[in-house]
XYZ file of C-alpha atoms in Angstrom:
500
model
C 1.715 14.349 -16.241
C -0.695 15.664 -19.389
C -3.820 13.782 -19.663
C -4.885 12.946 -23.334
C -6.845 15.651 -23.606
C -3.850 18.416 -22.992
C -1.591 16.278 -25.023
C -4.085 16.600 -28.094
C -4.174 20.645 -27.456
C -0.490 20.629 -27.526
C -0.426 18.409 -31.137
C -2.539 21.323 -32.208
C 0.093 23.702 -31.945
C 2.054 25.344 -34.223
C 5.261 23.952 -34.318
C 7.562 27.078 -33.835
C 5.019 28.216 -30.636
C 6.304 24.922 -28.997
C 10.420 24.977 -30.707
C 9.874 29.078 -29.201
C 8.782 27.533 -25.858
C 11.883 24.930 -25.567
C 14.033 27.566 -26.357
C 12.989 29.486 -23.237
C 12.588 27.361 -20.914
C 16.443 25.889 -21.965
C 19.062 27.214 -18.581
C 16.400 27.331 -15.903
C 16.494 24.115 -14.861
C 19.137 21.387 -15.131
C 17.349 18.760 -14.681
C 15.367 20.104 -17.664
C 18.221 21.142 -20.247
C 19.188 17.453 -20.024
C 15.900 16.324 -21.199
C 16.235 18.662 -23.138
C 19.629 17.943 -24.437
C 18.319 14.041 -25.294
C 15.528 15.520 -26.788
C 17.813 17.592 -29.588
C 19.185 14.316 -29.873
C 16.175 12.075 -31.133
C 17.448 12.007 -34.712
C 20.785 11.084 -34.260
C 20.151 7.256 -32.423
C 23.869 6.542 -31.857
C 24.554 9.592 -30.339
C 21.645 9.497 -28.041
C 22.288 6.059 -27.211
C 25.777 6.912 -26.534
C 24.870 9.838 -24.331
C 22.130 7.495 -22.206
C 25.268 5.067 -21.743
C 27.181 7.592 -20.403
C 24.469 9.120 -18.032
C 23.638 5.509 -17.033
C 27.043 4.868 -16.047
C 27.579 7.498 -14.154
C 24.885 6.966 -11.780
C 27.097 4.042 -10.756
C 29.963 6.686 -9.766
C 28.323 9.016 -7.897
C 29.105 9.307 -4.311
C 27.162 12.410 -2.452
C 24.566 12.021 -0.714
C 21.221 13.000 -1.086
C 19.029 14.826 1.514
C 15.605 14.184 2.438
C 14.863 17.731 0.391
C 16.642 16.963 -2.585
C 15.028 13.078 -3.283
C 12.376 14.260 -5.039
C 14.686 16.466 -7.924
C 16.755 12.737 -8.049
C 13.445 10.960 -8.088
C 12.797 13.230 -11.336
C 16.088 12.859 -12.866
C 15.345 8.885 -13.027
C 12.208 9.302 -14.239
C 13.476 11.344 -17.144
C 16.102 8.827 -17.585
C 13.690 6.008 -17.946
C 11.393 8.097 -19.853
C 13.718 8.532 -22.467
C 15.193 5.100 -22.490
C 11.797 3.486 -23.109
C 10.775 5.715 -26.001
C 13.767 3.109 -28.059
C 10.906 0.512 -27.775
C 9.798 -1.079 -29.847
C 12.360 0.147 -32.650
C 15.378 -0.666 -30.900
C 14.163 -3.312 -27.963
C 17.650 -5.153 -27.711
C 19.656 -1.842 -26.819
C 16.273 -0.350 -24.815
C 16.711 -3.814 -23.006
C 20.331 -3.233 -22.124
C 20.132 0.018 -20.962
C 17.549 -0.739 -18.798
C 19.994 -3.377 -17.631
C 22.489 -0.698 -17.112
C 19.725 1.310 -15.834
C 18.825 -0.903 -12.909
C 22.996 -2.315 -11.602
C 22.714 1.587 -10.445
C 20.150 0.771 -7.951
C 22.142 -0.563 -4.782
C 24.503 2.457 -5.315
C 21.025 5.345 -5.893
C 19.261 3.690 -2.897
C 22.597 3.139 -0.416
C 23.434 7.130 -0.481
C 19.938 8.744 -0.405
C 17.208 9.195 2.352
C 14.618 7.386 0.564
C 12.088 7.966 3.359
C 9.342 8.600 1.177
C 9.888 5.416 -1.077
C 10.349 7.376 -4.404
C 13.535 6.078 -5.360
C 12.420 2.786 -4.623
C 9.197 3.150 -6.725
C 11.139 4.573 -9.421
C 13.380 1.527 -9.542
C 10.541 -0.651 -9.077
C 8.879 0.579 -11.847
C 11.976 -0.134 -13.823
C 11.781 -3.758 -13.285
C 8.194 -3.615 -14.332
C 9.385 -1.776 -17.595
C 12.397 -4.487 -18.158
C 9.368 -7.297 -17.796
C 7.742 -5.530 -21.000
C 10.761 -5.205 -22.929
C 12.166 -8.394 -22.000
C 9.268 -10.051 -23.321
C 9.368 -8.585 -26.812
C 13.122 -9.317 -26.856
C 12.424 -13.189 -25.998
C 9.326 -13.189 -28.569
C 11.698 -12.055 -31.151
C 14.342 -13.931 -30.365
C 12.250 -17.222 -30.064
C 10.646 -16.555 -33.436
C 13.994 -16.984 -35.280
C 15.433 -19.929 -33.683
C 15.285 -23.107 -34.981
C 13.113 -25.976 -32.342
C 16.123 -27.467 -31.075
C 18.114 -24.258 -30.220
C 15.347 -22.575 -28.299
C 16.111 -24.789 -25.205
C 19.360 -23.271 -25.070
C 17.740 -19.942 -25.211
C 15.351 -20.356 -22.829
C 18.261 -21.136 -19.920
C 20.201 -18.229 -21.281
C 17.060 -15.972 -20.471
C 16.462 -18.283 -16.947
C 20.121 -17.287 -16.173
C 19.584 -13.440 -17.020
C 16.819 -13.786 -14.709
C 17.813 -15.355 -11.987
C 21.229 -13.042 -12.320
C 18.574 -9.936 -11.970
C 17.042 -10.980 -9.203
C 19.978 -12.336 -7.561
C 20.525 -9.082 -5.752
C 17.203 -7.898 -4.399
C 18.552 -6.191 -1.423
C 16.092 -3.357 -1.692
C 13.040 -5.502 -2.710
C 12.521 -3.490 -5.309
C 12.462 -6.752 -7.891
C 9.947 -7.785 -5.835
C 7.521 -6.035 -8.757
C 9.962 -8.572 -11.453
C 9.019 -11.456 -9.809
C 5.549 -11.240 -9.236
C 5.281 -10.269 -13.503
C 7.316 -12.977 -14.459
C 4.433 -15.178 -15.761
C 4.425 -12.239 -18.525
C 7.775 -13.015 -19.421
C 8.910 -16.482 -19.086
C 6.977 -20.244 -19.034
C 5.764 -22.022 -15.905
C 7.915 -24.581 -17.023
C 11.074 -21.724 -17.187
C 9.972 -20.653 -13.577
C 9.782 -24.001 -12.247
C 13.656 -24.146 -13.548
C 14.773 -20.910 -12.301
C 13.422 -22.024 -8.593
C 14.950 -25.617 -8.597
C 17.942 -23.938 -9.218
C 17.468 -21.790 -6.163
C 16.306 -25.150 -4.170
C 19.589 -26.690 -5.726
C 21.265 -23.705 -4.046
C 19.623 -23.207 -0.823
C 20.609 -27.210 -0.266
C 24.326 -26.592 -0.748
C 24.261 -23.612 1.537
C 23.488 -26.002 4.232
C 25.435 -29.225 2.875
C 27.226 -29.681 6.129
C 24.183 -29.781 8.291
C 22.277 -32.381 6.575
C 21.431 -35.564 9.415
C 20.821 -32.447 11.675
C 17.431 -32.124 11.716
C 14.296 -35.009 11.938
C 13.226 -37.032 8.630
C 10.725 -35.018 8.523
C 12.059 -31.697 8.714
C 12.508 -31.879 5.424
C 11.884 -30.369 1.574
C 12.125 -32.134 -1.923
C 12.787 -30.225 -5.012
C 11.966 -31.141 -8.540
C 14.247 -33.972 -8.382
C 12.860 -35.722 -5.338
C 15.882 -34.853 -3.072
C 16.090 -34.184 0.513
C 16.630 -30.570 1.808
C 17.251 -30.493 5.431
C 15.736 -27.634 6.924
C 17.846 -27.744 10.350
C 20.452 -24.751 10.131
C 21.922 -25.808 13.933
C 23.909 -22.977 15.001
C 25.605 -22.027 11.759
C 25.636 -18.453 10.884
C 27.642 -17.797 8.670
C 25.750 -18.046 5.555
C 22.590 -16.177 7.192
C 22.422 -13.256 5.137
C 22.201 -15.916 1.722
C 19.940 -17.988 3.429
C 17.668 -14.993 3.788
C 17.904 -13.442 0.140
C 17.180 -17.268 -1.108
C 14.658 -17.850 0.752
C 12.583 -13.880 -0.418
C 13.663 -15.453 -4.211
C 12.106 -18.904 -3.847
C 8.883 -16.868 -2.190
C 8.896 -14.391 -4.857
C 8.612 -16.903 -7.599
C 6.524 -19.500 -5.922
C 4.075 -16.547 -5.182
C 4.573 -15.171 -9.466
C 4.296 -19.133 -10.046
C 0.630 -19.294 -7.653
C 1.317 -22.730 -6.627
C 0.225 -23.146 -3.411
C 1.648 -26.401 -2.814
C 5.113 -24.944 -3.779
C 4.380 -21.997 -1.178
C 3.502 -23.737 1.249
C 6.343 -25.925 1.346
C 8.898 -23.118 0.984
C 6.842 -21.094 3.678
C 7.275 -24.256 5.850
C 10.854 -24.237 5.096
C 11.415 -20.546 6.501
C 8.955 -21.197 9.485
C 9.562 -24.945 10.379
C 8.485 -24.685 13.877
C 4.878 -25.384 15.086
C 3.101 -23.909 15.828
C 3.281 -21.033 13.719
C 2.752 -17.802 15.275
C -0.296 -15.455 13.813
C 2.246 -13.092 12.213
C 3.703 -15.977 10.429
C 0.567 -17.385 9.360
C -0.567 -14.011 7.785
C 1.538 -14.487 5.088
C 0.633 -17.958 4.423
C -3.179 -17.579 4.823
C -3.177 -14.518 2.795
C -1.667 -16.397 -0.187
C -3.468 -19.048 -0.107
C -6.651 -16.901 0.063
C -5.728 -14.698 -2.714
C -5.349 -18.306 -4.884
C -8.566 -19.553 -3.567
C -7.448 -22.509 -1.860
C -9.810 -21.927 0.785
C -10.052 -25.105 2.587
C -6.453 -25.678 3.325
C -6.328 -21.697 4.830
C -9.174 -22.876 7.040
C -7.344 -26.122 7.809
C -4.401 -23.731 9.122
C -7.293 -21.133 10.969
C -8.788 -23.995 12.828
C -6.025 -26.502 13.964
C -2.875 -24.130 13.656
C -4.005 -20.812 14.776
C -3.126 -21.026 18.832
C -2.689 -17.477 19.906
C -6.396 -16.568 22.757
C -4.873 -12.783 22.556
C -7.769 -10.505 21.805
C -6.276 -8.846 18.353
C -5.246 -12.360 17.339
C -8.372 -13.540 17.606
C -10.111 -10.655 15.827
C -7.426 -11.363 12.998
C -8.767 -15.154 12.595
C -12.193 -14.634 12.817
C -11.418 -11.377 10.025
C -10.162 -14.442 8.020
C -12.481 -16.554 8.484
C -15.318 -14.563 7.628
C -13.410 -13.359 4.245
C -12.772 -17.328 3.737
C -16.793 -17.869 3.975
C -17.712 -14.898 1.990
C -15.846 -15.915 -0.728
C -17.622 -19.668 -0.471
C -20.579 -18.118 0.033
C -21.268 -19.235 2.933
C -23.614 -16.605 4.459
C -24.654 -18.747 7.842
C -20.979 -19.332 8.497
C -19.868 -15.953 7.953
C -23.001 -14.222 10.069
C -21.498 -16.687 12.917
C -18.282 -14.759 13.008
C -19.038 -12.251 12.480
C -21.015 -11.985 15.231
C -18.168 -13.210 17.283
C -15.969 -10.592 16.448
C -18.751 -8.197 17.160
C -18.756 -9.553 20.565
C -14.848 -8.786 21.136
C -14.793 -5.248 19.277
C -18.056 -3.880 18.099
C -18.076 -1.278 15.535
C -20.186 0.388 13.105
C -18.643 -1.264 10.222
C -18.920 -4.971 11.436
C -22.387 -4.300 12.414
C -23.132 -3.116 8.741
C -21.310 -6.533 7.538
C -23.664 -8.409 9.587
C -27.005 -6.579 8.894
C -26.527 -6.896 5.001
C -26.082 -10.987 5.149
C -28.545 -11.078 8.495
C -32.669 -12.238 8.107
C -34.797 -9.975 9.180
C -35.507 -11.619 12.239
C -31.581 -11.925 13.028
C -31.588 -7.831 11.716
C -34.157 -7.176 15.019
C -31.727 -9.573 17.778
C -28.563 -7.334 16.701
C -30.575 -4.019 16.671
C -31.434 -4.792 20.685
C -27.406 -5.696 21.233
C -26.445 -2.391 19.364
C -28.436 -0.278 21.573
C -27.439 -2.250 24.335
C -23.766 -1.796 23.681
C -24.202 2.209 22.357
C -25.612 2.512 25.795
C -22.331 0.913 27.285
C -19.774 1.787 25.342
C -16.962 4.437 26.637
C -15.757 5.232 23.352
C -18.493 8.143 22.473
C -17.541 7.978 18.747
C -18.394 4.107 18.144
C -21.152 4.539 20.147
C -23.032 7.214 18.206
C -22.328 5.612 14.641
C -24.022 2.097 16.573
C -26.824 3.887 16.382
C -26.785 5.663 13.425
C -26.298 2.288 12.008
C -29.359 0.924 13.505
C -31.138 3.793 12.573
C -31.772 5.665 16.166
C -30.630 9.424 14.823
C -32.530 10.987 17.578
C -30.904 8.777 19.987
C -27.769 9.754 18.453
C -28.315 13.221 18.691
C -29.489 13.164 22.368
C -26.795 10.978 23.102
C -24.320 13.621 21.186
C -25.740 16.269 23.478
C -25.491 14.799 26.876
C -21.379 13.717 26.235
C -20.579 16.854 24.445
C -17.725 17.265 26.461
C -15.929 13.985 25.515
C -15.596 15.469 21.929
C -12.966 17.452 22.991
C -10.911 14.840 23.754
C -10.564 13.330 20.613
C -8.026 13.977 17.836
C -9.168 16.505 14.991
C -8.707 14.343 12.454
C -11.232 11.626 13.714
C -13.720 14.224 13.928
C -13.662 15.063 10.732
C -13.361 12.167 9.240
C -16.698 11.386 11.510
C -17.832 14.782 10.030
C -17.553 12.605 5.850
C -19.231 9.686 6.839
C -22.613 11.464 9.491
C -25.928 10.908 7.489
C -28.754 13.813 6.995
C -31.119 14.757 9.881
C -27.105 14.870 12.416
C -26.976 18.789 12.538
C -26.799 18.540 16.561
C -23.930 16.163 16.299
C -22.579 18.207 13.202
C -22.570 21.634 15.421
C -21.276 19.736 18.361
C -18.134 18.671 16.461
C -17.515 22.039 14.565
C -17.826 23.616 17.743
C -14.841 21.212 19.505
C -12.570 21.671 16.316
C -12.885 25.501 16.716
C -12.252 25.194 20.682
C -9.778 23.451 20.044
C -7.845 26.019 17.394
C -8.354 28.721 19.498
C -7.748 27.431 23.233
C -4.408 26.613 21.550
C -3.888 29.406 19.805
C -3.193 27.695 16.269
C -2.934 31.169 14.574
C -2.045 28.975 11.414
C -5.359 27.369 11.753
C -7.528 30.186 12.051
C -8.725 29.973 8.427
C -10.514 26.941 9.294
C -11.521 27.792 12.504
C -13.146 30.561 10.643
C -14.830 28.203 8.328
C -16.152 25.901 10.590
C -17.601 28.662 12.431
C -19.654 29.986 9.209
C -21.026 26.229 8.362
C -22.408 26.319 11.945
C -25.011 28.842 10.572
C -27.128 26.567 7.736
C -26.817 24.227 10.181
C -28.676 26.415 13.065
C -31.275 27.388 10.945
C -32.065 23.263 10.505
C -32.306 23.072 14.292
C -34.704 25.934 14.547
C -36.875 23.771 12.236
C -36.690 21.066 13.940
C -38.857 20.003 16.870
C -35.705 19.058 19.498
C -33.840 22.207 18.876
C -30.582 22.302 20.488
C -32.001 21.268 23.996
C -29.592 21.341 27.036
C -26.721 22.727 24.500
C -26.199 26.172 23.711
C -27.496 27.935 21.259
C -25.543 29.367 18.292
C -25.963 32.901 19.863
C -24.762 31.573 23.426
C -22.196 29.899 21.836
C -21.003 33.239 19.558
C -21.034 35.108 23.031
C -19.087 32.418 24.704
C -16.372 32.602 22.129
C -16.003 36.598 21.842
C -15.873 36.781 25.546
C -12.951 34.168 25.642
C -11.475 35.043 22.278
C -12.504 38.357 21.433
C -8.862 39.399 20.868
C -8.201 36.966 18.630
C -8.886 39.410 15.742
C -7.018 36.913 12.698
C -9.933 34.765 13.767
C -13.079 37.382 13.431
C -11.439 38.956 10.777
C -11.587 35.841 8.373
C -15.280 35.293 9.622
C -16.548 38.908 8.728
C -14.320 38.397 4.763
């Protein structure tokens, strides 16, 4: 995509370079010549609307499938199409509306016979739905602004119904991005309408189990009536049940009523307790809405799992909960309890910016305590770097040298991003394993960077020199040169690239 900038050069050409330039690039690239061909066909509306149509319609018919390889060109062919669509808006917003309409029934049949591995499809489509949101909302402004009073309630549950028709079949999730916009588009009051209608719904699915389950196993929509949430053993209307219930989520979620959430999260997962999976999605909604006491209500009385990673998840929410209160004493607390279960640079960090001074000392003594224990090599060195004990770092680096060959290349350099100044021994320690590593394997393909690891090892030998530890027990950068040409002297890719 041109940034503003590059479109403003191109404006400042002369018209016939960029006709001159169309006209060449025309026949290399299909794709392209039918961009192209809607281009040519900007001042003739009808005919371009007629040719969209036709396009649009046709994406409906097609049959072959697409390849892994070949979802990006498709990918590109939608965009084009949606491109091209939207530039009808705001001029002609009723027929940009229905093509879009047109535009998205293609979906199930572009998603169903593609390998949409990477998601690009489904973006594209999602995207889509975000554009109909736009366009719908114009088209409902309009329409709204021309009505008399009385006729705009019949309005309103013609645009519920289009809606609720939409989202109706949101097999892919991909109206998942409708949903959540469809404050932009449409009253609370039209929401709350659209979802009583799925309640409505959801109740009749299950007519012939009500009495099954306990009094209180129970939801009441708008109307104060009784949805039983005890499915028994039927079956057969599973796959509705589940494309109801994502609907009534979606729009209680776009609606951010947590009371309304909750109870149709309760309705999916009636049991208790609920497991910590299940309460992630509940917690994080209610969270994201700021109803903080009732997610701590659910992290202190409903959260039951003792499993270590379970337990680091509640305290993670708990501390998030208390930051957001600002609640600085209750949020050092656990923090420092899941320090205790997984220390890590990053917690410690989260506890020394909120901790006293005082409290800053007690933690620095655990750190080194638990840099001194820890088997992980990695966590322990940034413990200290955190605290501050670079030369105890460094030493630390030096005397477990061995364990950073162990560890996967792209940890060390992601290590390599976040080391602070005055870390050269560390530094040359972990260029040194990545370029072991290259060549004991013999990753010809990798040589380039074996090459340039090797040359940053040199500024960083001169800053040992200078410095008072030098490289101690390790070897030097000369030892270590003469180490690898006596193991990899015929690897001449490798010295090659270092000598250019």
């Amino acid at each position: 995509m041109l940034n503003s900038q590059q479109k403003h050069c191109l404006a400042q050409l002369p018209k016939a370079a960029l006709v001159n330039f169309i006209a060449e690039v025309q026949g290399v690239d299909k794709l392209l010549d039918k961009k192209i061909e809607r281009l040519l066909l900007q001042s003739d509306k009808p005919k371009l609307i007629k040719k969209l149509t036709t396009t649009l319609k046709g994406l409906n018919r097609r049959h072959k499938y697409i390849d892994h390889w070949k979802v990006s060109e498709f990918a590109t062919e939608l965009q084009y199409l949606a491109s091209d669509i939207m530039n009808l808006y705001p001029e002609q917003a009723e027929t940009c509306l229905k093509l879009l309409e047109l535009f998205i029934e293609s979906s199930n049949t572009s998603l169903e016979r593609c390998d949409d591995a990477s998601g690009e499809i489904g973006q594209t489509y999602s995207n889509l739905a975000q554009s109909w949101l736009t366009v719908a909302r114009g088209c409902y402004s309009q329409q709204k602004q021309i009505l008399l009073v009385d006729e705009q309630d019949i309005l309103s549950q013609a645009w519920q119904t289009k809606v609720k028709n939409l989202i109706d079949d949101n097999a892919y999730g991909f109206k998942d991005a409708l949903m959540g916009g469809l404050k932009q588009l449409l009253s609370e009051l039209e929401i709350r309408g659209i979802i009583d209608d799925y309640l409505h719904y959801y109740r009749s699915l299950f007519a012939e189990n009500k009495g099954k389950g306990s009094a209180e196993n129970t939801i009441k929509n708008a109307d104060n009536q009784q949805i039983p949430l005890s499915y028994g053993h039927d079956r057969a209307n599973h796959q509705e049940k589940l494309k109801t219930e994502t609907a009534l989520l979606g729009l209680a979620q776009a609606l951010g009523d947590v009371a309304l959430f909750t109870a149709v999260y309760r309705t999916i997962y009636p049991q208790q307790p609920l497991s910590p999976q299940q309460l992630n999605g509940l917690i994080s909604f209610m969270i994201d809405h700021q109803a903080y006491e009732l997610a701590l209500e659910y992290l202190n009385h409903d959260w039951q799992s003792k499993a270590q990673q379970d337990a680091i998840k509640r305290l993670d929410w708990l501390s998030q909960i208390y930051q957001q209160q600002g609640d600085s004493k209750a949020q050092l607390k656990v923090l420092g309890e899941v320090f205790e279960l997984h220390s890590s640079a990053k917690r410690l960090q989260a506890i020394m910016a909120i901790a006293s001074p005082a409290e800053q000392a007690g933690w620095r003594k655990k750190a080194y305590k638990l840099a001194e224990d820890q088997q992980d090599i990695i966590t322990a060195i940034l413990l200290l770097l955190e605290i501050g004990e670079i030369k105890l770092a460094n030493q630390l680096a030096i005397t477990r040298h061995h364990e950073f060959a162990d560890i996967h290349y792209e940890t060390l350099t992601q290590l390599l991003k976040a080391l602070p100044e005055d870390t050269a021994i560390i530094q040359v320690i972990i260029y040194r394993s990545l370029i072991d590593d290259i060549l004991t394997n013999d990753r010809s393909r990798a040589y380039g960077y074996a090459a340039r690891y090797y040359k940053r090892l040199l500024p960083l030998d001169s800053t040992i020199n200078k410095s008072t530890d030098r490289y101690n027990s390790l070897a030097t950068h000369q030892q270590y040169t003469k180490l690898l040409s006596q193991n990899y002297g015929g690897r001449s890719d490798f010295w090659q690239r270092i000598s250019d």
